[in-house]
Short mmCIF file of C-alpha atoms in Angstrom, two decimals:
data_model
loop_
_atom_site.label_atom_id
_atom_site.label_comp_id
_atom_site.label_asym_id
_atom_site.label_seq_id
_atom_site.Cartn_x
_atom_site.Cartn_y
_atom_site.Cartn_z
CA MET A 290 130.97 21.52 122.74
CA PRO A 291 128.91 23.84 124.15
CA THR A 292 125.55 22.87 125.73
CA VAL A 293 122.22 24.23 124.70
CA ALA A 294 122.30 26.18 127.75
CA GLU A 295 125.55 27.45 127.09
CA ILE A 296 124.61 28.61 123.76
CA LEU A 297 121.13 30.40 124.29
CA GLN A 298 122.76 31.99 127.24
CA ALA A 299 125.45 33.34 125.25
CA GLU A 300 122.72 34.49 122.39
CA GLY A 301 120.93 36.12 124.96
CA ASN A 302 123.71 38.39 126.23
CA MET A 303 124.75 39.50 122.78
CA GLU A 304 121.33 40.37 122.47
CA GLU A 305 121.16 42.37 125.59
CA LYS A 306 124.49 44.19 124.31
CA ALA A 307 122.70 45.48 121.01
CA TYR A 308 120.06 47.15 122.83
CA THR A 309 121.95 49.35 124.84
CA HIS A 310 121.67 52.89 124.59
CA THR A 311 123.55 55.67 125.72
CA PRO A 312 121.13 59.22 124.96
CA LEU A 313 122.87 62.36 124.10
CA PRO A 314 122.91 64.75 126.68
CA GLY A 315 119.91 67.03 127.02
CA THR A 316 117.79 64.58 124.97
CA GLN A 317 115.25 62.20 126.41
CA SER A 318 116.05 58.43 126.74
CA PRO A 319 114.79 56.68 123.74
CA VAL A 320 111.97 54.04 123.54
CA GLU A 321 113.56 50.66 124.58
CA PRO A 322 112.83 48.31 121.25
CA GLN A 323 111.51 46.12 123.84
CA GLU A 324 108.71 48.28 124.40
CA GLN A 325 108.19 49.32 121.02
CA GLU A 326 107.55 45.38 120.57
CA ARG A 327 104.98 45.52 123.03
CA ARG A 328 102.57 48.26 121.81
CA THR A 329 99.40 47.21 120.94
CA LEU A 330 98.09 46.96 117.04
CA ASP A 331 96.62 50.59 116.46
CA LEU A 332 93.03 50.18 115.16
CA SER A 333 92.06 53.67 115.43
CA TRP A 334 91.87 54.14 111.72
CA LEU A 335 88.90 52.19 111.82
CA LYS A 336 87.34 55.37 114.15
CA VAL A 337 87.79 57.81 110.91
CA GLU A 338 84.84 60.21 110.58
CA THR A 339 83.12 59.93 107.34
CA GLY A 340 82.84 62.80 105.17
CA GLN A 341 80.55 66.10 105.52
CA GLY A 342 77.37 65.62 103.99
CA GLU A 343 74.94 63.97 102.69
CA ILE A 344 74.92 60.67 100.28
CA SER A 345 72.93 63.05 97.75
CA ASP A 346 75.92 65.64 97.98
CA TYR A 347 78.40 63.16 96.25
CA MET A 348 76.12 61.99 93.63
CA ASP A 349 77.94 64.69 91.23
CA GLU A 350 81.40 64.39 92.17
CA PRO A 351 83.50 63.74 88.91
CA LEU A 352 84.31 60.60 90.73
CA ASN A 353 81.19 59.04 90.57
CA PHE A 354 81.65 56.98 87.54
CA THR A 355 78.33 55.14 87.74
CA LYS A 356 76.26 58.36 89.31
CA LYS A 357 74.62 55.87 91.75
CA GLU A 358 74.38 55.85 95.57
CA GLY A 359 77.08 53.16 95.96
CA MET A 360 79.66 55.24 94.53
CA ALA A 361 78.53 58.28 96.04
CA ARG A 362 79.07 56.53 99.90
CA VAL A 363 82.02 55.14 98.39
CA LEU A 364 82.81 59.23 98.06
CA ARG A 365 81.99 60.13 101.16
CA GLY A 366 84.02 57.67 103.08
CA ALA A 367 87.44 58.56 101.18
CA THR A 368 86.52 62.09 101.72
CA GLY A 369 86.89 61.16 105.70
CA TYR A 370 90.16 60.06 105.69
CA LEU A 371 91.74 62.57 102.44
CA GLY A 372 89.57 65.34 103.66
CA THR A 373 88.59 65.62 99.77
CA VAL A 374 88.18 63.82 96.98
CA ARG A 375 87.94 67.19 94.73
CA PHE A 376 91.98 66.87 93.21
CA ALA A 377 92.94 68.95 90.90
CA ILE A 378 94.54 65.93 88.92
CA LEU A 379 91.34 64.01 89.13
CA ASP A 380 89.44 66.73 87.24
CA ILE A 381 92.12 66.49 84.84
CA VAL A 382 92.38 62.76 83.83
CA VAL A 383 88.61 62.20 84.14
CA GLY A 384 87.88 65.35 82.04
CA LEU A 385 90.42 63.90 79.73
CA MET A 386 88.46 60.40 79.50
CA MET A 387 85.33 62.19 79.15
CA THR A 388 86.66 64.24 75.84
CA LEU A 389 88.08 60.83 74.39
CA ARG A 390 84.36 59.48 74.85
CA GLY A 391 82.93 62.77 73.23
CA GLN A 392 81.10 64.00 76.49
CA MET B 171 132.61 4.60 94.24
CA GLY B 172 131.30 7.71 95.49
CA ALA B 173 128.33 8.76 98.24
CA TYR B 174 124.68 8.48 97.54
CA LYS B 175 123.81 12.06 96.76
CA PRO B 176 127.06 13.17 97.75
CA ASN B 177 126.21 16.62 99.57
CA GLN B 178 122.62 16.33 100.07
CA ASP B 179 119.98 16.64 102.55
CA ILE B 180 119.09 12.98 101.90
CA PHE B 181 116.87 13.35 105.43
CA LYS B 182 114.65 16.02 104.62
CA GLY B 183 111.10 15.69 103.74
CA GLU B 184 110.85 12.05 104.53
CA HIS B 185 110.98 9.19 106.97
CA THR B 186 114.72 7.26 106.46
CA PHE B 187 115.98 3.90 107.82
CA VAL B 188 119.33 3.19 108.75
CA GLN B 189 120.50 -0.34 109.70
CA GLY B 190 123.75 -2.14 110.20
CA ARG B 191 125.66 -3.93 112.48
CA THR B 192 127.67 -2.14 115.31
CA ARG B 193 130.99 -0.42 114.10
CA ASN B 194 130.06 -0.47 110.62
CA GLY B 195 129.63 3.16 109.80
CA LYS B 196 126.01 3.78 110.09
CA THR B 197 126.33 6.57 112.73
CA TYR B 198 129.14 8.09 111.10
CA PHE B 199 126.97 8.52 108.34
CA VAL B 200 124.01 9.67 109.34
CA LEU B 201 126.38 12.13 111.71
CA SER B 202 127.79 13.57 108.68
CA ARG B 203 124.81 13.67 106.24
CA LEU B 204 122.80 15.72 108.97
CA LYS B 205 125.80 18.32 108.48
CA HIS B 206 124.75 19.13 105.27
CA SER B 207 120.63 19.97 106.59
CA LYS B 208 119.63 23.35 106.70
CA LEU B 209 116.79 21.94 108.98
CA PRO B 210 117.54 21.78 112.74
CA VAL B 211 118.06 18.27 114.30
CA LEU B 212 117.77 16.53 117.40
CA PHE B 213 120.10 13.67 117.53
CA TYR B 214 118.87 11.03 120.30
CA ASN B 215 122.29 9.89 120.71
CA ALA B 216 121.89 6.55 122.58
CA GLN B 217 125.50 5.91 122.31
CA HIS B 218 126.98 8.43 123.37
CA GLU B 219 128.75 9.42 119.84
CA ASP B 220 130.83 12.00 119.22
CA ALA B 221 128.68 14.98 117.37
CA LYS B 222 130.97 17.52 115.81
CA GLY B 223 129.30 20.93 115.72
CA TYR B 224 126.32 19.77 117.84
CA VAL B 225 125.03 21.86 120.91
CA ARG B 226 124.88 19.35 124.04
CA ALA B 227 121.84 18.55 126.12
CA ASP B 228 120.70 15.55 128.51
CA MET B 229 118.72 15.06 131.41
CA ASN B 230 119.54 18.23 133.18
CA THR B 231 118.70 20.02 130.12
CA ASP B 232 116.04 22.34 130.91
CA ILE B 233 113.21 21.05 127.45
CA SER B 234 111.80 24.66 127.01
CA LEU B 235 115.64 25.32 126.10
CA ILE B 236 116.22 22.26 123.57
CA ARG B 237 112.91 23.29 121.91
CA LYS B 238 114.17 26.69 121.85
CA ALA B 239 117.20 25.32 120.51
CA LEU B 240 115.46 23.80 117.56
CA GLN B 241 113.89 26.80 116.75
CA LYS B 242 116.17 28.93 116.30
CA GLY B 243 118.07 26.19 113.97
CA TYR B 244 120.57 24.49 116.09
CA LYS B 245 121.45 20.92 116.04
CA VAL B 246 121.09 19.63 119.24
CA ASP B 247 123.12 16.14 120.56
CA TYR B 248 120.86 14.59 123.22
CA ARG B 249 122.63 12.20 125.01
CA PRO B 250 119.88 10.18 127.54
CA SER B 251 120.73 7.60 130.56
CA LYS B 252 122.71 4.72 129.76
CA LYS B 253 119.43 3.07 131.92
CA ASN B 254 117.07 1.93 129.22
CA ASP B 255 113.88 2.52 131.17
CA ILE B 256 115.29 6.11 132.39
CA ALA B 257 116.44 6.91 128.62
CA SER B 258 112.98 5.90 127.43
CA LEU B 259 111.19 8.45 129.69
CA GLU B 260 113.75 10.92 128.49
CA PHE B 261 112.69 9.77 124.70
CA ASP B 262 108.94 9.92 125.31
CA GLN B 263 109.38 13.32 126.45
CA LEU B 264 111.24 14.63 123.72
CA ALA B 265 108.67 12.73 121.19
CA LYS B 266 106.36 14.69 123.06
CA MET B 267 107.74 18.22 122.69
CA ILE B 268 108.93 17.75 119.35
CA PHE B 269 105.48 16.62 117.83
CA GLU B 270 102.71 17.59 120.13
CA LYS B 271 104.37 21.21 120.92
CA ASN B 272 104.65 22.59 117.20
CA LEU B 273 107.93 24.08 116.76
CA GLY B 274 106.59 26.31 114.05
CA ARG B 275 109.13 24.59 111.49
CA SER B 276 110.48 21.21 110.27
CA VAL B 277 113.11 19.14 111.95
CA ILE B 278 114.87 16.05 111.70
CA PHE B 279 114.63 13.89 114.59
CA ALA B 280 117.72 11.07 114.09
CA ILE B 281 117.02 8.21 116.85
CA ASP B 282 119.67 5.88 117.28
CA GLU B 283 118.84 2.22 118.57
CA VAL B 284 115.10 2.21 118.35
CA HIS B 285 115.11 -1.16 118.58
CA ILE B 286 115.70 -0.76 122.59
CA LEU B 287 112.98 2.26 122.65
CA ASN B 288 110.67 -0.60 121.39
CA ASN B 289 110.73 -2.83 124.78
CA PHE B 290 108.91 0.28 126.53
CA LYS B 291 105.02 0.41 125.74
CA SER B 292 104.95 4.22 126.00
CA SER B 293 108.15 4.89 123.65
CA ARG B 294 106.80 2.38 121.04
CA GLN B 295 103.71 4.25 121.25
CA GLN B 296 105.64 7.68 120.66
CA LEU B 297 107.45 5.76 117.33
CA ASP B 298 104.40 4.85 115.92
CA ASN B 299 103.00 8.21 116.21
CA LEU B 300 106.10 9.99 114.90
CA ALA B 301 106.37 7.26 112.21
CA PHE B 302 102.68 7.13 110.80
CA ARG B 303 101.97 11.40 111.17
CA GLY B 304 105.80 12.70 111.71
CA VAL B 305 106.21 13.66 107.93
CA ALA B 306 102.33 15.87 107.80
CA TRP B 307 103.79 18.05 110.58
CA GLY B 308 107.04 18.65 109.31
CA VAL B 309 109.26 15.67 112.00
CA TYR B 310 111.28 13.97 109.67
CA CYS B 311 112.76 10.46 111.41
CA CYS B 312 115.67 8.94 110.74
CA PHE B 313 115.64 5.52 112.08
CA ILE B 314 118.59 4.07 112.87
CA THR B 315 119.27 0.36 114.37
CA GLN B 316 121.70 -2.82 114.80
CA ARG B 317 118.34 -4.87 115.19
CA PRO B 318 115.84 -4.01 112.56
CA ALA B 319 113.90 -7.06 113.32
CA ASN B 320 113.61 -5.56 116.68
CA ALA B 321 112.43 -2.38 115.67
CA PRO B 322 108.40 -1.09 115.44
CA LYS B 323 107.33 -2.00 112.70
CA SER B 324 106.22 0.72 111.74
CA THR B 325 109.76 2.86 111.70
CA TYR B 326 110.85 1.04 108.49
CA THR B 327 107.32 0.25 106.70
CA GLN B 328 107.07 4.28 106.67
CA ALA B 329 110.76 4.79 105.86
CA GLU B 330 110.80 5.63 102.21
CA THR B 331 114.39 5.13 101.78
CA HIS B 332 116.72 2.22 103.79
CA TYR B 333 120.17 2.74 103.99
CA ILE B 334 121.96 -0.57 104.98
CA PHE B 335 124.87 -1.51 106.33
CA LYS B 336 126.68 -4.84 106.52
CA SER B 337 123.70 -6.39 108.78
CA GLY B 338 123.65 -9.85 110.47
CA MET B 339 121.13 -12.60 110.10
CA GLU B 340 118.30 -10.12 109.89
CA LYS B 341 116.23 -12.46 107.56
CA ALA B 342 112.59 -10.95 109.11
CA TYR B 343 112.87 -7.44 107.83
CA PHE B 344 114.83 -8.14 104.43
CA ARG B 345 111.95 -10.39 103.51
CA GLU B 346 109.44 -8.16 105.21
CA LYS B 347 110.57 -5.27 102.57
CA GLY B 348 110.87 -7.54 99.84
CA ILE B 349 114.76 -6.98 99.90
CA ASP B 350 117.22 -9.49 98.19
CA TYR B 351 119.28 -10.51 101.39
CA GLU B 352 121.90 -12.33 99.29
CA LYS B 353 122.53 -9.96 96.96
CA SER B 354 122.39 -6.90 99.20
CA MET B 355 125.18 -8.57 101.48
CA ASN B 356 127.37 -9.64 98.53
CA LEU B 357 126.90 -5.91 97.38
CA ILE B 358 128.34 -4.77 100.56
CA GLU B 359 131.27 -6.99 101.09
CA LYS B 360 132.22 -5.99 96.99
CA GLY B 361 132.17 -2.51 98.35
CA GLY B 362 134.43 -2.96 101.66
CA LYS B 363 134.17 -1.49 104.93
CA TYR B 364 131.75 1.06 106.26
CA SER B 365 129.90 0.41 102.80
CA TYR B 366 126.14 0.64 102.46
CA ILE B 367 123.39 -0.18 100.04
CA VAL B 368 120.46 2.17 99.14
CA TYR B 369 116.89 0.58 98.88
CA ASN B 370 113.91 3.24 97.98
CA GLY B 371 111.22 1.00 97.95
CA VAL B 372 111.86 -0.32 94.13
CA ASP B 373 115.85 -0.67 93.10
CA ILE B 374 118.73 -1.83 95.58
CA MET B 375 121.63 0.63 94.43
CA GLY B 376 125.14 0.90 95.02
CA ALA B 377 127.15 -0.35 97.13
CA TYR B 378 128.33 3.24 98.25
CA LYS B 379 130.91 4.84 100.89
CA GLU B 380 130.90 8.61 102.49
#
């Protein structure tokens, strides 16, 4: 019957073998999995700058359904991440919705 | 005569109490049933019974390794010292490890010869703690003894299901639990060697045999 120490040591040896890498000639050594696990959580997405312009510039955006300042602010923030909210597909979809409503 | 709930993990989710005279099959019953458990098991093997499929540990084993083995899902056969006072200290350490330091998963803690641990104040307190609070924290105890009258009261009052093998004159235990001693022994006698009955707090069922 194996002891606790023996079985855990055997497991440890198997894990070490799985992580052995042989880099191809001329390539850089791959990042060891242990190093990947030690990377900290990336929170840089929290520091993305908001879209350009004032809130009032977003009041007439097609996606501002409510025509209010709150939605305009959301659209400015979305522009910061996406670069733009002026997507052709949105114009088509929103235009169709407005057509169906008789607008 | 078949086994009670054959091939089922009967120890998961509750405390159980297994009692009976020595060499009447109770430890074999516990070990064979624990094989079906998907939970990790720590078996405090006071009698150093043969536990196939378990990984062995004793006082020379680093307790952090025992904890790691349980976290990985192993069944650990812990063999304490044959000196009762030292065995009691070992039990205290195991109980603290398994209960106070959260393993992060449920575990079955099978403790053989609990009546011996009752002689030591610290171990008695650990047993009370496990009995009263263990289930809420995912520590399901299987208390095993040949002397229920000498076992801490909490171990048999907090156990939902009792597995009773051929017993001596333990009338105090039977009376306390409201179990008909004469009826129980008659059923076991009819069942033959290594048979047992099951008491779920309401009914006596059996006799069964593994």
